Structures are given as structure tokens and as C-alpha cells.
Amino acid sequence: MNLNDWIGRIKKPVFIETILWFCMMLCIFLGFGFTVAFASEPVVITADGEYVMGNGETMEVAEERAKKAAIQKAAEQAGAYVKSYTKVKNLALESDVIEVIANHSMKVEVIEKKKSVLGDVDAIRFYVKIKATMTQEEIEANLKKVREDQSIVEAYNRLKAEFEKQDKEMAKLKRQLEFATAGDKQKIAKLISEEEKKYKANLWLERAQEVWDTDEKLKAYEKALEFNPDLPQAYLGIAKAMIDKHIGEPSSDKEREDKLDALRDAVESINRAIALDENYADAYALRADTLHKIKWMENQDENKKDYDERILKDISRALALNASNKGDLYYLRASIYLEELHDAELEQAKTDQYNYEVIEDYLNKALKEIDMAVSLCKEEDLACLAENYRKKASAYSVARAYYIRRGNKKREKVFEDLRNKFIAKAEEVEKREEAKLDETISKEEALFSQYVKSEYGKIEYYLFGGGWEERVAGVSFKEMRQKSEDEREKKGKELISKLEKKISSGTASAEEYLFMSYRVEPPLKEEYFKKGISLLEKRNPQGIDLLLLVYLYLSHGGNYDVQLSYLSKAKKIVDKNLSQAQKALSINEVISLSSEMEKAKSDTDRADVTKKLAKLNKEQAEAFYWFAFAAQISNQKAEIYERLDLPQKAREEYLYLCNTFKDDRACKNAERLKK
């Protein structure tokens, strides 16, 4: 089991949360860990949220607000993971892009919810705890989707702003209702009801943005409109879904007509979005692209000019309003000019009078648009630069083809040279990108090699990077990742089969039982875990294996009685080792390192902290984890006691965290629970 299985299992104190999250980010940064047999293991994050419902609100929406608060907490951790993951991939992404990928990659499951009355029946606190699961496959899929369509980010940001606006409006209405006279209360209650309908509409809008299935998207957008018929994002979303549903070349006249009908319906839906918001930049952008598709599919010469005028007008409007996909719009306008170049040649052919200046005027217009697209590429985005160089080469190919047909060898050569020049530039940029990636990988491997040899790195890799699991597998996961998917699957099946036989014969080791416990379903899951723990305990482990035992105690789930039992075992071991730990590393040194971890947001910062951690000797490295586990035990116990309505027991644990580790959040919790 890896760190991501218990990151955020429950709300941790700042001290231990910082250490564990830093370890997880470091594992990604150094490129190891997160494995199930030989496949990528999901990241599992738990988080909780609360919302206090007042007069006029419904329980249904209040609970949804509590759930959303929990999701926002989980998304912060997910965003940190995505940022590090994409950084390893040599991608420099904007913070809002990372946020979109993180939110859309999480699969959320409610694992606990409850409500309690505060003071009087007019105020009810809703508590929701969630488990958010995120796989590398989901991250990759959403990364690809966002890179192909920047409007996804704009739609997310627009909806996020709406949620924030609604939260402020609801808070304002609740304050007004609290002090309103009898005559005004009914009016304000009605406004609260209307706000809740809009909130429900936005929840459906959010659902539509997150699902992949086109039919599910359409259903969600339609549900959103049921609660708020004046939602321009829903009409635009319906149009996009309809277009996606009918993507591709038609294979028959009937299919062609069906596609055309769908595209025309999409335009009508976009028109409704624009009617509701005349400054909706991405709506103009999508309408331009859709009209272009219709023009090509209809293929009627008499309508081309009208379509081109409408398309160019929408492109200009979208660009003026700062549409999210400006690069695509510039290239669409370039395409229109190249199509007009082709039409001009056909017109010239009718009279057999060729005007090269007209042709090259259209070409230059197209090239100017592509240059505008190139100017949008960020310096570090070499892929964007290479793509637009190839588009420029294609434009020169159009002109070259014209001169080939005209038999003008001299001009043909000019444009052939220009085409080859930009193909060469694209290839040069692509080589630079490849070299940059190789350099990044080389640096990471060097840092990993140095770090994993340090005493702290050995412990971290053993506990969180899959080191103890590699000992079971008999092969490094890094080595397995270099093999093909079929080879990994084959080796994984062979390993599982081998371990199943050892378990059947009663010869499996503690680690082998534990390894299998994370790869089977209940009831075998619990049976294997208990057996593995029992064998490990009997072995009287020391050093890193004793840390592993405590780590396994802390990371195991189950009902509250089971968790408290394992926490009790963990505490006995930790208490025996803390006095020795304090001789190797002072609590102030631990807190100082934790503070640096918390502040380490960039890869450079993490690398600096990593170097400090790597300087710890064996006794200091082990001491650091004994302190971390001590904090983790108290935090988990406090959270469980709160769930069991034992506030004073919880307060004792929070006071320990507050006084020992100077944990601000624990101090506030202790004050909150004070009689």
C-alpha cells in the first residue's frame, strides 16, 4: 500500500498533513511509487465539509453545499498532485488548467454524512465526508481534452465564478432574513428559494462538464435548464455535445443530412446562448467553427460567400471578447483565406486570366493569421510552436501547388523553399522539446539516485515509494514501468499466482500477506491483512520494519473500534521510541523542517528541502518519522472521538498536538471543544 491510500483519510493536523503530503509530492517529483502490482495505483483523498442551514433553505441543497465544500478541499490536494505529475511530464500549466484537470479527474463518493441542530431548530449543521479517487489515466485523458479545447477551462472558470457569486448572495439573504420584519421575511424566503434553484441548475451544469458520455452531458444540461431556463452555458453546452455526437465524415447522403440537421440545431442553441449573453466570447467562437463545418458539408458555391462573411464576423467578435481558443480562431480565419485563394484560382481559370497578386494577397492574409497564432505560444510550449510552424508550411504548400498548376517553376521553387524552411523549423523545435524532456528525466534520475541512498530517502521509499512491495515482488517497479503493458500484465499475473500458492500452502511471509491484502476484495482483504500483521508482530521488527508496522496500523481502515484498536497498538510502539527519537532530533527541528515542507510549492523548493532531509543520519531520519506518527495517532483519535460524540477525549488529543507540535488547527479545535 502506498501513501496515496491514506493521504487525507481524515482531516490531519497541519504538522502531519504537511509531512505526508510533501512525501507524496516528492514521490511524484522523483518519479517513483504509486503502484498496484505493476500498474499505476489510484490516488485516494478524503476530505470533509460543513454547511449551516438557516431559515428558508432546504435540507437537500444544504447537504449539497456541505458536499461541495468537501470536494473543494479534496480538489486542493488533487491539484497539487496534478501539478507535480504534469511537471514530471515536462508540462508547464496555468493554475486554472491544473484546477480543471484535478476537479474533472476526481471520482467522488460520499462515505459519511450527518446533521446536527445548533442552538435552535432554525440552524442545522450538515457534515459530509467524501472519498475522491483519481487515476493517472483520468489525468491523462482530461489533460488531453483540455489541451485540445481551451474553452473547457473558460467554462469551468465561469461556473466557478457563478458558485462564488451565489455563495455571497445566499449569505447576504440569510443575514437579511435574520433581521427582517414579518412583512419582509416572506419576500426574502422567496428569493432564497430562487437562489437554491439556480444553485441546483449549476450543480447539473457542473455534472455536465465532468461526464464524458455525450448523452449524459445532454441530459445534465437539460436538467440545468429545468431549474434555470436563462442559463447561456447550458445552451452552449448542448450545442457542443450535439456537435461531438455527430463528429466525423458522413458515409451516406442520409447520414450527411442527419449531421447537417444536428449542426443547424447546434447553431440555434448557440444563438439562444448569445441572446442571453451577447458578450459570450466562446459562443461566437463555437458558432464560427460550426458554420464552417456546415459550409463544407453543404458544399454549395452560392452560399459560400455568405457563410464566410458570417464566420469572419463571429471570429472578429470572439477575438474582441478575448475568447479562450484564440489560436484556433486565427487558424480558422487563415483557413478561410486559403479557401478564398482556391476559389479565386477557380474564377481566374474561367477566363484563363491569372493574377498572381490576388493569390499571394490571400496567402499573406493567411500567413498573418498563423503568425498571430504563433505569437500566442508560450516560450516553454515548444509543441505549440512546432504545430504552428507546420501549419505555416502547409500554407506555403497551397501556394506552391498553385504555381505547379500554372507551370511557374521559379515561384514554385520560392514557395517550396519556404515550405521546407518551416518544416525544418518545426523539426528543430520538436528536437529541442525532446532534448528538454531528456534533460529533465536525467536530472530527476540523478536526484532520485542521490536521494534514495540517503537514510531519510530509504525510509520514505520503503514506506511510501513501494519499497517494501518491491521486496515482495522481487523486482523494482521502475524496471517494470520500462516494460510493455503486456509484459507488466504477464509479470503481475505470475506474481499474484505465485503468492496465492504460497498463501494456500501456509508458507507466505508477513509482507506477502500484506501485499495481497491490497489486491483482493473483502472478506479476504481483512483476513490477509490480519494474518500479515500478526506475522510481522511475532517477528519483533526493528528499525525500518518497525516503522512499516506502525505505518500499516495507521493506514488501515475499518469501523471506529477497529481503527482505535490499531491506533492503541501504534501508540504503544511510538511511545517506546519517542524518548530515543528526542535524543537524535529535537521537536523544534522537526517543526522547522515541517514548516519548510509546507512552504515548498515549487519543484525547486522541494529539491532544496529534499537536500536537507538527505543530510539526516539514520537515527535522525527514524526520529523524524516517530514524531510524525505520534502526531498522526493523536489526530486520528481526535477525529474518531468527535465522530463518537466524545468531545473531551478529542480535546485531550488536540491539546497534545497544540502543545507538542504547535499545530494551529489543533489549538483552534481544542478551544472549540472547551467547556
PDB file of C-alpha atoms in Angstrom, residues 362-640:
ATOM      1  CA  TYR A 362      -4.863  35.789 -49.823  1.00  0.00           C
ATOM      2  CA  LEU A 363      -1.763  33.776 -48.901  1.00  0.00           C
ATOM      3  CA  ASN A 364      -0.256  36.697 -46.997  1.00  0.00           C
ATOM      4  CA  LYS A 365      -3.508  37.234 -45.146  1.00  0.00           C
ATOM      5  CA  ALA A 366      -3.491  33.577 -44.096  1.00  0.00           C
ATOM      6  CA  LEU A 367       0.179  33.742 -43.060  1.00  0.00           C
ATOM      7  CA  LYS A 368      -0.518  36.826 -40.959  1.00  0.00           C
ATOM      8  CA  GLU A 369      -3.227  34.923 -39.061  1.00  0.00           C
ATOM      9  CA  ILE A 370      -0.910  31.957 -38.467  1.00  0.00           C
ATOM     10  CA  ASP A 371       1.755  34.361 -37.193  1.00  0.00           C
ATOM     11  CA  MET A 372      -0.809  35.688 -34.727  1.00  0.00           C
ATOM     12  CA  ALA A 373      -1.394  32.121 -33.552  1.00  0.00           C
ATOM     13  CA  VAL A 374       2.372  31.602 -33.233  1.00  0.00           C
ATOM     14  CA  SER A 375       2.642  34.754 -31.095  1.00  0.00           C
ATOM     15  CA  LEU A 376       0.256  33.174 -28.578  1.00  0.00           C
ATOM     16  CA  CYS A 377       2.548  30.191 -27.984  1.00  0.00           C
ATOM     17  CA  LYS A 378       4.314  30.485 -24.658  1.00  0.00           C
ATOM     18  CA  GLU A 379       8.075  30.342 -24.748  1.00  0.00           C
ATOM     19  CA  GLU A 380       8.158  26.986 -22.975  1.00  0.00           C
ATOM     20  CA  ASP A 381       5.344  25.495 -25.108  1.00  0.00           C
ATOM     21  CA  LEU A 382       7.502  24.088 -27.887  1.00  0.00           C
ATOM     22  CA  ALA A 383       4.732  21.759 -29.092  1.00  0.00           C
ATOM     23  CA  CYS A 384       2.505  24.773 -29.852  1.00  0.00           C
ATOM     24  CA  LEU A 385       5.325  26.441 -31.754  1.00  0.00           C
ATOM     25  CA  ALA A 386       6.094  23.322 -33.799  1.00  0.00           C
ATOM     26  CA  GLU A 387       2.412  22.803 -34.647  1.00  0.00           C
ATOM     27  CA  ASN A 388       2.039  26.345 -35.984  1.00  0.00           C
ATOM     28  CA  TYR A 389       5.275  26.134 -37.979  1.00  0.00           C
ATOM     29  CA  ARG A 390       3.806  23.073 -39.692  1.00  0.00           C
ATOM     30  CA  LYS A 391       0.584  24.999 -40.378  1.00  0.00           C
ATOM     31  CA  LYS A 392       2.661  27.742 -41.949  1.00  0.00           C
ATOM     32  CA  ALA A 393       4.457  25.147 -44.074  1.00  0.00           C
ATOM     33  CA  SER A 394       1.040  23.852 -45.214  1.00  0.00           C
ATOM     34  CA  ALA A 395       0.005  27.364 -46.267  1.00  0.00           C
ATOM     35  CA  TYR A 396       3.147  27.670 -48.381  1.00  0.00           C
ATOM     36  CA  SER A 397       2.313  24.260 -49.874  1.00  0.00           C
ATOM     37  CA  VAL A 398      -1.024  25.670 -51.081  1.00  0.00           C
ATOM     38  CA  ALA A 399       0.774  28.489 -52.914  1.00  0.00           C
ATOM     39  CA  ARG A 400       3.365  26.051 -54.292  1.00  0.00           C
ATOM     40  CA  ALA A 401       0.586  23.840 -55.660  1.00  0.00           C
ATOM     41  CA  TYR A 402      -0.958  26.860 -57.388  1.00  0.00           C
ATOM     42  CA  TYR A 403       2.322  27.646 -59.194  1.00  0.00           C
ATOM     43  CA  ILE A 404       2.806  23.992 -60.102  1.00  0.00           C
ATOM     44  CA  ARG A 405      -0.555  24.106 -61.872  1.00  0.00           C
ATOM     45  CA  ARG A 406       0.460  27.351 -63.565  1.00  0.00           C
ATOM     46  CA  GLY A 407       3.813  25.904 -64.637  1.00  0.00           C
ATOM     47  CA  ASN A 408       5.720  28.729 -62.968  1.00  0.00           C
ATOM     48  CA  LYS A 409       8.892  26.913 -61.901  1.00  0.00           C
ATOM     49  CA  LYS A 410      10.519  29.998 -60.391  1.00  0.00           C
ATOM     50  CA  ARG A 411       7.638  30.830 -57.994  1.00  0.00           C
ATOM     51  CA  GLU A 412       7.112  27.131 -57.298  1.00  0.00           C
ATOM     52  CA  LYS A 413      10.724  26.939 -56.079  1.00  0.00           C
ATOM     53  CA  VAL A 414      10.308  30.030 -53.888  1.00  0.00           C
ATOM     54  CA  PHE A 415       7.361  28.524 -52.047  1.00  0.00           C
ATOM     55  CA  GLU A 416       8.899  25.062 -51.927  1.00  0.00           C
ATOM     56  CA  ASP A 417      11.923  26.565 -50.147  1.00  0.00           C
ATOM     57  CA  LEU A 418       9.670  28.439 -47.742  1.00  0.00           C
ATOM     58  CA  ARG A 419       7.659  25.292 -47.037  1.00  0.00           C
ATOM     59  CA  ASN A 420      10.840  23.303 -46.376  1.00  0.00           C
ATOM     60  CA  LYS A 421      12.188  26.092 -44.181  1.00  0.00           C
ATOM     61  CA  PHE A 422       9.225  25.922 -41.812  1.00  0.00           C
ATOM     62  CA  ILE A 423       9.144  22.130 -41.827  1.00  0.00           C
ATOM     63  CA  ALA A 424      12.798  22.257 -40.768  1.00  0.00           C
ATOM     64  CA  LYS A 425      11.964  24.835 -38.063  1.00  0.00           C
ATOM     65  CA  ALA A 426       9.193  22.589 -36.764  1.00  0.00           C
ATOM     66  CA  GLU A 427      11.541  19.603 -36.674  1.00  0.00           C
ATOM     67  CA  GLU A 428      14.211  21.651 -34.900  1.00  0.00           C
ATOM     68  CA  VAL A 429      11.713  22.774 -32.240  1.00  0.00           C
ATOM     69  CA  GLU A 430      10.495  19.186 -31.797  1.00  0.00           C
ATOM     70  CA  LYS A 431      14.083  18.033 -31.266  1.00  0.00           C
ATOM     71  CA  ARG A 432      14.551  20.786 -28.674  1.00  0.00           C
ATOM     72  CA  GLU A 433      11.420  19.631 -26.903  1.00  0.00           C
ATOM     73  CA  GLU A 434      12.668  16.036 -26.890  1.00  0.00           C
ATOM     74  CA  ALA A 435      16.097  17.140 -25.613  1.00  0.00           C
ATOM     75  CA  LYS A 436      14.446  19.235 -22.882  1.00  0.00           C
ATOM     76  CA  LEU A 437      12.416  16.233 -21.751  1.00  0.00           C
ATOM     77  CA  ASP A 438      15.527  14.008 -21.766  1.00  0.00           C
ATOM     78  CA  GLU A 439      17.394  16.594 -19.680  1.00  0.00           C
ATOM     79  CA  THR A 440      14.526  16.774 -17.172  1.00  0.00           C
ATOM     80  CA  ILE A 441      14.398  12.997 -16.872  1.00  0.00           C
ATOM     81  CA  SER A 442      18.182  12.844 -16.460  1.00  0.00           C
ATOM     82  CA  LYS A 443      18.119  15.422 -13.650  1.00  0.00           C
ATOM     83  CA  GLU A 444      15.261  13.615 -11.907  1.00  0.00           C
ATOM     84  CA  GLU A 445      17.063  10.289 -12.137  1.00  0.00           C
ATOM     85  CA  ALA A 446      20.246  11.834 -10.730  1.00  0.00           C
ATOM     86  CA  LEU A 447      18.329  13.437  -7.856  1.00  0.00           C
ATOM     87  CA  PHE A 448      16.432  10.205  -7.236  1.00  0.00           C
ATOM     88  CA  SER A 449      19.651   8.167  -7.211  1.00  0.00           C
ATOM     89  CA  GLN A 450      21.232  10.530  -4.692  1.00  0.00           C
ATOM     90  CA  TYR A 451      18.135  10.885  -2.539  1.00  0.00           C
ATOM     91  CA  VAL A 452      17.148   7.226  -2.308  1.00  0.00           C
ATOM     92  CA  LYS A 453      20.625   6.432  -0.945  1.00  0.00           C
ATOM     93  CA  SER A 454      20.149   8.828   1.978  1.00  0.00           C
ATOM     94  CA  GLU A 455      18.808   7.475   5.277  1.00  0.00           C
ATOM     95  CA  TYR A 456      15.656   9.550   5.057  1.00  0.00           C
ATOM     96  CA  GLY A 457      15.152   8.606   1.406  1.00  0.00           C
ATOM     97  CA  LYS A 458      15.496   4.897   2.220  1.00  0.00           C
ATOM     98  CA  ILE A 459      12.681   5.136   4.753  1.00  0.00           C
ATOM     99  CA  GLU A 460      10.450   7.229   2.529  1.00  0.00           C
ATOM    100  CA  TYR A 461      10.959   4.938  -0.446  1.00  0.00           C
ATOM    101  CA  TYR A 462      10.412   1.838   1.665  1.00  0.00           C
ATOM    102  CA  LEU A 463       7.157   3.112   3.178  1.00  0.00           C
ATOM    103  CA  PHE A 464       5.691   5.400   0.514  1.00  0.00           C
ATOM    104  CA  GLY A 465       7.505   4.589  -2.727  1.00  0.00           C
ATOM    105  CA  GLY A 466       6.647   0.898  -2.831  1.00  0.00           C
ATOM    106  CA  GLY A 467       9.990  -0.317  -1.470  1.00  0.00           C
ATOM    107  CA  TRP A 468       8.548  -2.991   0.810  1.00  0.00           C
ATOM    108  CA  GLU A 469       6.271  -4.132  -2.021  1.00  0.00           C
ATOM    109  CA  GLU A 470       9.247  -4.375  -4.370  1.00  0.00           C
ATOM    110  CA  ARG A 471      10.851  -6.729  -1.865  1.00  0.00           C
ATOM    111  CA  VAL A 472       7.800  -8.951  -2.199  1.00  0.00           C
ATOM    112  CA  ALA A 473       7.729  -8.670  -5.997  1.00  0.00           C
ATOM    113  CA  GLY A 474      11.451  -9.295  -6.345  1.00  0.00           C
ATOM    114  CA  VAL A 475      11.737  -6.589  -8.988  1.00  0.00           C
ATOM    115  CA  SER A 476      11.763  -2.780  -8.968  1.00  0.00           C
ATOM    116  CA  PHE A 477       8.638  -1.006 -10.179  1.00  0.00           C
ATOM    117  CA  LYS A 478      10.837   1.420 -12.082  1.00  0.00           C
ATOM    118  CA  GLU A 479      12.192  -1.512 -14.069  1.00  0.00           C
ATOM    119  CA  MET A 480       8.669  -2.833 -14.665  1.00  0.00           C
ATOM    120  CA  ARG A 481       7.440   0.553 -15.916  1.00  0.00           C
ATOM    121  CA  GLN A 482      10.006   0.349 -18.703  1.00  0.00           C
ATOM    122  CA  LYS A 483       8.431  -2.858 -19.989  1.00  0.00           C
ATOM    123  CA  SER A 484       5.420  -3.064 -22.292  1.00  0.00           C
ATOM    124  CA  GLU A 485       1.891  -3.150 -20.893  1.00  0.00           C
ATOM    125  CA  ASP A 486       1.536  -6.811 -21.924  1.00  0.00           C
ATOM    126  CA  GLU A 487       4.786  -7.722 -20.145  1.00  0.00           C
ATOM    127  CA  ARG A 488       3.701  -5.908 -16.985  1.00  0.00           C
ATOM    128  CA  GLU A 489       0.343  -7.641 -17.031  1.00  0.00           C
ATOM    129  CA  LYS A 490       2.002 -11.021 -17.544  1.00  0.00           C
ATOM    130  CA  LYS A 491       4.502 -10.475 -14.713  1.00  0.00           C
ATOM    131  CA  GLY A 492       1.724  -9.210 -12.454  1.00  0.00           C
ATOM    132  CA  LYS A 493      -0.400 -12.306 -13.021  1.00  0.00           C
ATOM    133  CA  GLU A 494       2.602 -14.562 -12.452  1.00  0.00           C
ATOM    134  CA  LEU A 495       3.371 -12.811  -9.158  1.00  0.00           C
ATOM    135  CA  ILE A 496      -0.218 -12.956  -7.901  1.00  0.00           C
ATOM    136  CA  SER A 497      -0.446 -16.649  -8.838  1.00  0.00           C
ATOM    137  CA  LYS A 498       2.809 -17.380  -7.012  1.00  0.00           C
ATOM    138  CA  LEU A 499       1.650 -15.578  -3.861  1.00  0.00           C
ATOM    139  CA  GLU A 500      -1.756 -17.282  -3.909  1.00  0.00           C
ATOM    140  CA  LYS A 501       0.007 -20.657  -3.937  1.00  0.00           C
ATOM    141  CA  LYS A 502       2.247 -19.651  -1.013  1.00  0.00           C
ATOM    142  CA  ILE A 503      -0.789 -18.492   0.970  1.00  0.00           C
ATOM    143  CA  SER A 504      -2.609 -21.776   0.222  1.00  0.00           C
ATOM    144  CA  SER A 505       0.389 -23.775   1.435  1.00  0.00           C
ATOM    145  CA  GLY A 506       0.817 -21.607   4.549  1.00  0.00           C
ATOM    146  CA  THR A 507       4.354 -20.532   3.597  1.00  0.00           C
ATOM    147  CA  ALA A 508       3.662 -16.868   2.772  1.00  0.00           C
ATOM    148  CA  SER A 509       5.593 -14.208   4.673  1.00  0.00           C
ATOM    149  CA  ALA A 510       4.084 -11.256   6.548  1.00  0.00           C
ATOM    150  CA  GLU A 511       4.833  -8.878   3.683  1.00  0.00           C
ATOM    151  CA  GLU A 512       3.362 -11.298   1.129  1.00  0.00           C
ATOM    152  CA  TYR A 513       0.065 -11.470   3.035  1.00  0.00           C
ATOM    153  CA  LEU A 514       0.026  -7.673   3.336  1.00  0.00           C
ATOM    154  CA  PHE A 515       0.895  -7.225  -0.342  1.00  0.00           C
ATOM    155  CA  MET A 516      -2.047  -9.427  -1.315  1.00  0.00           C
ATOM    156  CA  SER A 517      -4.419  -7.740   1.140  1.00  0.00           C
ATOM    157  CA  TYR A 518      -4.340  -4.627  -1.060  1.00  0.00           C
ATOM    158  CA  ARG A 519      -5.087  -6.614  -4.196  1.00  0.00           C
ATOM    159  CA  VAL A 520      -8.127  -8.686  -3.176  1.00  0.00           C
ATOM    160  CA  GLU A 521     -11.699  -7.887  -2.226  1.00  0.00           C
ATOM    161  CA  PRO A 522     -13.393  -8.443   1.162  1.00  0.00           C
ATOM    162  CA  PRO A 523     -13.549 -10.703   3.122  1.00  0.00           C
ATOM    163  CA  LEU A 524     -10.096 -11.929   2.023  1.00  0.00           C
ATOM    164  CA  LYS A 525      -8.793  -8.364   2.252  1.00  0.00           C
ATOM    165  CA  GLU A 526      -9.222  -8.194   6.034  1.00  0.00           C
ATOM    166  CA  GLU A 527      -8.191 -11.814   6.550  1.00  0.00           C
ATOM    167  CA  TYR A 528      -4.889 -11.347   4.709  1.00  0.00           C
ATOM    168  CA  PHE A 529      -4.197  -8.044   6.463  1.00  0.00           C
ATOM    169  CA  LYS A 530      -4.710  -9.519   9.932  1.00  0.00           C
ATOM    170  CA  LYS A 531      -2.538 -12.524   9.106  1.00  0.00           C
ATOM    171  CA  GLY A 532       0.228 -10.320   7.693  1.00  0.00           C
ATOM    172  CA  ILE A 533       0.159  -8.014  10.724  1.00  0.00           C
ATOM    173  CA  SER A 534       0.203 -10.983  13.101  1.00  0.00           C
ATOM    174  CA  LEU A 535       3.259 -12.491  11.412  1.00  0.00           C
ATOM    175  CA  LEU A 536       5.037  -9.126  11.358  1.00  0.00           C
ATOM    176  CA  GLU A 537       4.335  -8.555  15.080  1.00  0.00           C
ATOM    177  CA  LYS A 538       5.673 -12.009  16.001  1.00  0.00           C
ATOM    178  CA  ARG A 539       8.883 -11.236  14.160  1.00  0.00           C
ATOM    179  CA  ASN A 540       9.657  -8.470  16.708  1.00  0.00           C
ATOM    180  CA  PRO A 541      10.615  -5.997  13.948  1.00  0.00           C
ATOM    181  CA  GLN A 542      13.187  -3.251  14.498  1.00  0.00           C
ATOM    182  CA  GLY A 543      14.248  -0.109  12.659  1.00  0.00           C
ATOM    183  CA  ILE A 544      12.576   0.428   9.285  1.00  0.00           C
ATOM    184  CA  ASP A 545      10.372  -2.669   9.623  1.00  0.00           C
ATOM    185  CA  LEU A 546       9.017  -1.359  12.921  1.00  0.00           C
ATOM    186  CA  LEU A 547       8.179   1.927  11.181  1.00  0.00           C
ATOM    187  CA  LEU A 548       6.421  -0.130   8.498  1.00  0.00           C
ATOM    188  CA  LEU A 549       4.328  -1.891  11.142  1.00  0.00           C
ATOM    189  CA  VAL A 550       3.180   1.432  12.618  1.00  0.00           C
ATOM    190  CA  TYR A 551       2.538   2.824   9.155  1.00  0.00           C
ATOM    191  CA  LEU A 552       0.304  -0.173   8.396  1.00  0.00           C
ATOM    192  CA  TYR A 553      -1.576   0.255  11.682  1.00  0.00           C
ATOM    193  CA  LEU A 554      -2.268   3.896  10.850  1.00  0.00           C
ATOM    194  CA  SER A 555      -3.211   3.318   7.240  1.00  0.00           C
ATOM    195  CA  HIS A 556      -5.777   0.590   7.903  1.00  0.00           C
ATOM    196  CA  GLY A 557      -9.449   1.482   7.748  1.00  0.00           C
ATOM    197  CA  GLY A 558     -12.448  -0.312   9.219  1.00  0.00           C
ATOM    198  CA  ASN A 559     -15.030   0.741  11.780  1.00  0.00           C
ATOM    199  CA  TYR A 560     -14.112   3.004  14.673  1.00  0.00           C
ATOM    200  CA  ASP A 561     -13.467   0.121  17.095  1.00  0.00           C
ATOM    201  CA  VAL A 562     -11.036  -1.482  14.662  1.00  0.00           C
ATOM    202  CA  GLN A 563      -9.266   1.815  13.999  1.00  0.00           C
ATOM    203  CA  LEU A 564      -8.955   2.611  17.731  1.00  0.00           C
ATOM    204  CA  SER A 565      -7.539  -0.861  18.370  1.00  0.00           C
ATOM    205  CA  TYR A 566      -4.803  -0.388  15.759  1.00  0.00           C
ATOM    206  CA  LEU A 567      -4.149   3.163  16.994  1.00  0.00           C
ATOM    207  CA  SER A 568      -3.666   1.804  20.501  1.00  0.00           C
ATOM    208  CA  LYS A 569      -1.081  -0.687  19.222  1.00  0.00           C
ATOM    209  CA  ALA A 570       0.654   2.045  17.226  1.00  0.00           C
ATOM    210  CA  LYS A 571       0.784   4.389  20.246  1.00  0.00           C
ATOM    211  CA  LYS A 572       2.480   1.763  22.441  1.00  0.00           C
ATOM    212  CA  ILE A 573       5.249   1.342  19.867  1.00  0.00           C
ATOM    213  CA  VAL A 574       5.632   5.066  19.218  1.00  0.00           C
ATOM    214  CA  ASP A 575       5.754   5.943  22.937  1.00  0.00           C
ATOM    215  CA  LYS A 576       8.577   3.427  23.451  1.00  0.00           C
ATOM    216  CA  ASN A 577      10.607   5.049  20.679  1.00  0.00           C
ATOM    217  CA  LEU A 578       9.915   8.761  21.256  1.00  0.00           C
ATOM    218  CA  SER A 579      12.411   9.227  24.082  1.00  0.00           C
ATOM    219  CA  GLN A 580      15.219   7.860  21.917  1.00  0.00           C
ATOM    220  CA  ALA A 581      13.965   9.912  18.974  1.00  0.00           C
ATOM    221  CA  GLN A 582      14.197  13.120  21.037  1.00  0.00           C
ATOM    222  CA  LYS A 583      17.919  12.455  21.600  1.00  0.00           C
ATOM    223  CA  ALA A 584      18.517  12.307  17.838  1.00  0.00           C
ATOM    224  CA  LEU A 585      16.266  15.180  16.723  1.00  0.00           C
ATOM    225  CA  SER A 586      14.607  17.907  18.752  1.00  0.00           C
ATOM    226  CA  ILE A 587      10.928  18.683  18.373  1.00  0.00           C
ATOM    227  CA  ASN A 588      11.857  22.215  17.266  1.00  0.00           C
ATOM    228  CA  GLU A 589      13.984  20.804  14.441  1.00  0.00           C
ATOM    229  CA  VAL A 590      11.069  18.614  13.348  1.00  0.00           C
ATOM    230  CA  ILE A 591       8.666  21.561  13.398  1.00  0.00           C
ATOM    231  CA  SER A 592      11.155  23.668  11.437  1.00  0.00           C
ATOM    232  CA  LEU A 593      11.524  21.007   8.738  1.00  0.00           C
ATOM    233  CA  SER A 594       7.748  20.612   8.615  1.00  0.00           C
ATOM    234  CA  SER A 595       7.372  24.365   8.116  1.00  0.00           C
ATOM    235  CA  GLU A 596       9.802  24.280   5.194  1.00  0.00           C
ATOM    236  CA  MET A 597       7.862  21.374   3.677  1.00  0.00           C
ATOM    237  CA  GLU A 598       4.642  23.365   3.919  1.00  0.00           C
ATOM    238  CA  LYS A 599       6.215  26.337   2.140  1.00  0.00           C
ATOM    239  CA  ALA A 600       7.774  24.189  -0.614  1.00  0.00           C
ATOM    240  CA  LYS A 601       5.358  24.816  -3.503  1.00  0.00           C
ATOM    241  CA  SER A 602       7.718  24.632  -6.484  1.00  0.00           C
ATOM    242  CA  ASP A 603       9.972  21.812  -7.642  1.00  0.00           C
ATOM    243  CA  THR A 604      12.997  23.975  -6.787  1.00  0.00           C
ATOM    244  CA  ASP A 605      11.746  24.483  -3.230  1.00  0.00           C
ATOM    245  CA  ARG A 606      11.027  20.765  -2.859  1.00  0.00           C
ATOM    246  CA  ALA A 607      14.507  19.944  -4.152  1.00  0.00           C
ATOM    247  CA  ASP A 608      16.032  22.295  -1.542  1.00  0.00           C
ATOM    248  CA  VAL A 609      14.090  20.673   1.295  1.00  0.00           C
ATOM    249  CA  THR A 610      14.972  17.252  -0.106  1.00  0.00           C
ATOM    250  CA  LYS A 611      18.676  18.065   0.194  1.00  0.00           C
ATOM    251  CA  LYS A 612      18.189  18.988   3.855  1.00  0.00           C
ATOM    252  CA  LEU A 613      16.295  15.783   4.549  1.00  0.00           C
ATOM    253  CA  ALA A 614      19.013  13.802   2.790  1.00  0.00           C
ATOM    254  CA  LYS A 615      21.552  15.127   5.318  1.00  0.00           C
ATOM    255  CA  LEU A 616      19.760  13.441   8.238  1.00  0.00           C
ATOM    256  CA  ASN A 617      21.596  10.408   9.618  1.00  0.00           C
ATOM    257  CA  LYS A 618      19.830   7.117  10.286  1.00  0.00           C
ATOM    258  CA  GLU A 619      18.821   7.945  13.863  1.00  0.00           C
ATOM    259  CA  GLN A 620      17.563  11.417  12.876  1.00  0.00           C
ATOM    260  CA  ALA A 621      15.596  10.095   9.884  1.00  0.00           C
ATOM    261  CA  GLU A 622      13.864   7.465  12.021  1.00  0.00           C
ATOM    262  CA  ALA A 623      13.223  10.066  14.729  1.00  0.00           C
ATOM    263  CA  PHE A 624      11.515  12.329  12.220  1.00  0.00           C
ATOM    264  CA  TYR A 625       9.011   9.581  11.410  1.00  0.00           C
ATOM    265  CA  TRP A 626       8.412   8.684  15.072  1.00  0.00           C
ATOM    266  CA  PHE A 627       7.380  12.289  15.653  1.00  0.00           C
ATOM    267  CA  ALA A 628       5.230  12.244  12.523  1.00  0.00           C
ATOM    268  CA  PHE A 629       3.468   9.060  13.588  1.00  0.00           C
ATOM    269  CA  ALA A 630       2.913  10.434  17.101  1.00  0.00           C
ATOM    270  CA  ALA A 631       1.082  13.392  15.621  1.00  0.00           C
ATOM    271  CA  GLN A 632      -0.870  11.152  13.249  1.00  0.00           C
ATOM    272  CA  ILE A 633      -2.068   8.902  16.073  1.00  0.00           C
ATOM    273  CA  SER A 634      -3.415  11.791  18.148  1.00  0.00           C
ATOM    274  CA  ASN A 635      -5.096  13.372  15.185  1.00  0.00           C
ATOM    275  CA  GLN A 636      -6.857  10.187  14.098  1.00  0.00           C
ATOM    276  CA  LYS A 637      -8.003   9.507  17.655  1.00  0.00           C
ATOM    277  CA  ALA A 638      -9.326  13.061  17.986  1.00  0.00           C
ATOM    278  CA  GLU A 639     -11.316  12.775  14.795  1.00  0.00           C
ATOM    279  CA  ILE A 640     -12.795   9.419  15.793  1.00  0.00           C
TER     280      ILE A 640
END
